[in-house]
Short mmCIF file of C-alpha atoms in Angstrom, two decimals:
data_model
loop_
_atom_site.label_atom_id
_atom_site.label_comp_id
_atom_site.label_asym_id
_atom_site.label_seq_id
_atom_site.Cartn_x
_atom_site.Cartn_y
_atom_site.Cartn_z
CA UNK A 1 0.03 0.01 0.01
CA UNK A 2 1.08 3.54 -0.59
CA UNK A 3 -0.03 7.17 -0.42
CA UNK A 4 0.49 9.66 -3.22
CA UNK A 5 0.14 13.31 -2.35
CA UNK A 6 -0.47 16.14 -4.73
CA UNK A 7 -1.06 19.88 -4.51
CA UNK A 8 1.01 22.36 -2.53
CA UNK A 9 3.19 25.01 -3.95
CA UNK A 10 3.53 28.63 -3.50
CA UNK A 11 0.78 31.00 -2.17
CA UNK A 12 0.59 34.52 -0.93
CA UNK A 13 -0.57 35.32 2.62
CA UNK A 14 -4.28 35.22 2.74
CA UNK A 15 -4.43 32.81 -0.23
CA UNK A 16 -5.57 29.28 -0.59
CA UNK A 17 -4.15 25.90 -1.51
CA UNK A 18 -5.60 22.39 -1.68
CA UNK A 19 -3.76 19.17 -0.93
CA UNK A 20 -4.90 15.75 -1.92
CA UNK A 21 -3.65 12.32 -1.08
CA UNK A 22 -4.74 8.97 -2.52
CA UNK A 23 -4.10 5.53 -1.16
CA UNK A 24 -3.52 2.56 -3.43
CA UNK A 25 -2.70 -1.06 -3.07
CA UNK A 26 -4.50 -4.03 -1.54
CA UNK A 27 -6.69 -2.06 0.78
CA UNK A 28 -9.29 -3.71 2.96
CA UNK A 29 -10.12 -0.57 4.95
CA UNK A 30 -8.73 2.82 5.86
CA UNK A 31 -9.24 4.15 9.35
CA UNK A 32 -7.95 7.58 10.20
CA UNK A 33 -6.47 9.70 7.44
CA UNK A 34 -4.64 12.95 8.19
CA UNK A 35 -2.09 15.61 7.42
CA UNK A 36 1.06 16.47 9.30
CA UNK A 37 3.58 19.17 8.64
CA UNK A 38 7.15 19.85 9.39
CA UNK A 39 8.70 23.37 9.24
CA UNK A 40 12.44 23.85 9.00
CA UNK A 41 14.08 23.22 12.30
CA UNK A 42 10.82 22.07 13.95
CA UNK A 43 9.29 18.77 14.73
CA UNK A 44 6.57 17.19 12.69
CA UNK A 45 3.15 18.19 14.00
CA UNK A 46 -0.48 17.16 13.43
CA UNK A 47 -2.47 19.47 11.29
CA UNK A 48 -5.76 17.69 10.86
CA UNK A 49 -7.17 14.14 10.96
CA UNK A 50 -10.42 12.57 9.88
CA UNK A 51 -11.83 9.22 10.90
CA UNK A 52 -13.52 6.83 8.59
CA UNK A 53 -16.83 8.02 10.06
CA UNK A 54 -16.01 11.58 9.33
CA UNK A 55 -14.99 12.84 12.77
CA UNK A 56 -12.52 15.73 12.33
CA UNK A 57 -9.81 17.06 14.58
CA UNK A 58 -7.57 20.08 13.93
CA UNK A 59 -4.64 21.68 15.37
CA UNK A 60 -5.50 24.93 17.17
CA UNK A 61 -3.27 26.89 14.81
CA UNK A 62 -5.40 25.93 11.72
CA UNK A 63 -8.92 25.77 13.16
CA UNK A 64 -11.30 27.93 11.14
CA UNK A 65 -8.84 28.10 8.22
CA UNK A 66 -8.22 24.58 7.14
CA UNK A 67 -10.80 21.94 6.28
CA UNK A 68 -10.08 18.19 5.96
CA UNK A 69 -12.36 15.93 4.02
CA UNK A 70 -12.23 12.41 2.57
CA UNK A 71 -13.80 10.41 -0.25
CA UNK A 72 -13.91 6.86 0.94
CA UNK A 73 -14.88 5.55 -2.44
CA UNK A 74 -11.70 6.92 -3.86
CA UNK A 75 -9.49 6.32 -0.85
CA UNK A 76 -8.58 10.05 -0.88
CA UNK A 77 -8.11 12.73 1.67
CA UNK A 78 -8.13 16.43 0.98
CA UNK A 79 -6.86 19.43 2.90
CA UNK A 80 -8.37 22.75 1.87
CA UNK A 81 -6.17 25.55 3.25
CA UNK A 82 -7.53 29.06 3.32
CA UNK A 83 -6.36 32.30 4.85
CA UNK A 84 -2.78 31.00 4.60
CA UNK A 85 -0.15 32.60 6.78
CA UNK A 86 3.65 32.55 6.36
CA UNK A 87 3.87 30.36 9.44
CA UNK A 88 1.95 27.61 7.51
CA UNK A 89 5.11 27.21 5.41
CA UNK A 90 6.19 23.60 5.81
CA UNK A 91 6.49 20.23 4.14
CA UNK A 92 3.07 18.58 4.49
CA UNK A 93 2.77 14.84 4.85
CA UNK A 94 -0.35 12.71 4.52
CA UNK A 95 -0.87 9.75 6.76
CA UNK A 96 -3.28 6.92 6.94
CA UNK A 97 -4.02 3.86 9.02
CA UNK A 98 -4.54 1.29 6.29
CA UNK A 99 -5.73 -2.25 6.84
CA UNK A 100 -4.08 -4.20 4.05
CA UNK A 101 -5.58 -7.35 2.71
CA UNK A 102 -2.73 -9.81 2.95
CA UNK A 103 -2.67 -13.33 1.43
CA UNK A 104 -4.07 -14.95 4.59
CA UNK A 105 -4.79 -12.13 7.01
CA UNK A 106 -5.35 -8.45 7.44
CA UNK A 107 -2.33 -6.31 8.16
CA UNK A 108 -2.54 -2.91 9.76
CA UNK A 109 -0.05 -0.37 8.35
CA UNK A 110 0.61 3.18 9.47
CA UNK A 111 1.38 4.66 6.07
CA UNK A 112 3.03 7.96 5.05
CA UNK A 113 2.98 9.69 1.83
CA UNK A 114 5.81 11.67 0.32
CA UNK A 115 5.98 15.27 1.54
CA UNK A 116 4.74 18.17 -0.48
CA UNK A 117 6.13 21.65 0.14
CA UNK A 118 3.80 24.50 0.94
CA UNK A 119 5.40 27.96 0.88
CA UNK A 120 3.42 31.05 1.95
CA UNK A 121 4.93 34.39 1.19
CA UNK A 122 4.15 37.52 3.20
#
């Protein structure tokens, strides 16, 4: 199983960007899907997470500005980022708890996508 992220890039402060991440492989089920970010010199931090039932949780720093959503039929999670600030600049990583259908059993995998850079200019 793997996650492929897209989106990101350069935006001005106050602008918007949208990130997407799609899971592929032998997927039985996907539990939580989320986004993390890591700014230069800082630790990776949770941005937002959404359960398979649609329960959302956000970091305080992005509440009211970012919206996480998912399309279970397409194994995809999105992060709509509005009112961007320079401090949102970071590499963003998608993450998913994927239950993989193995040959004889189910295997739980904490899966990470490749990072995508978001740069917000002031």
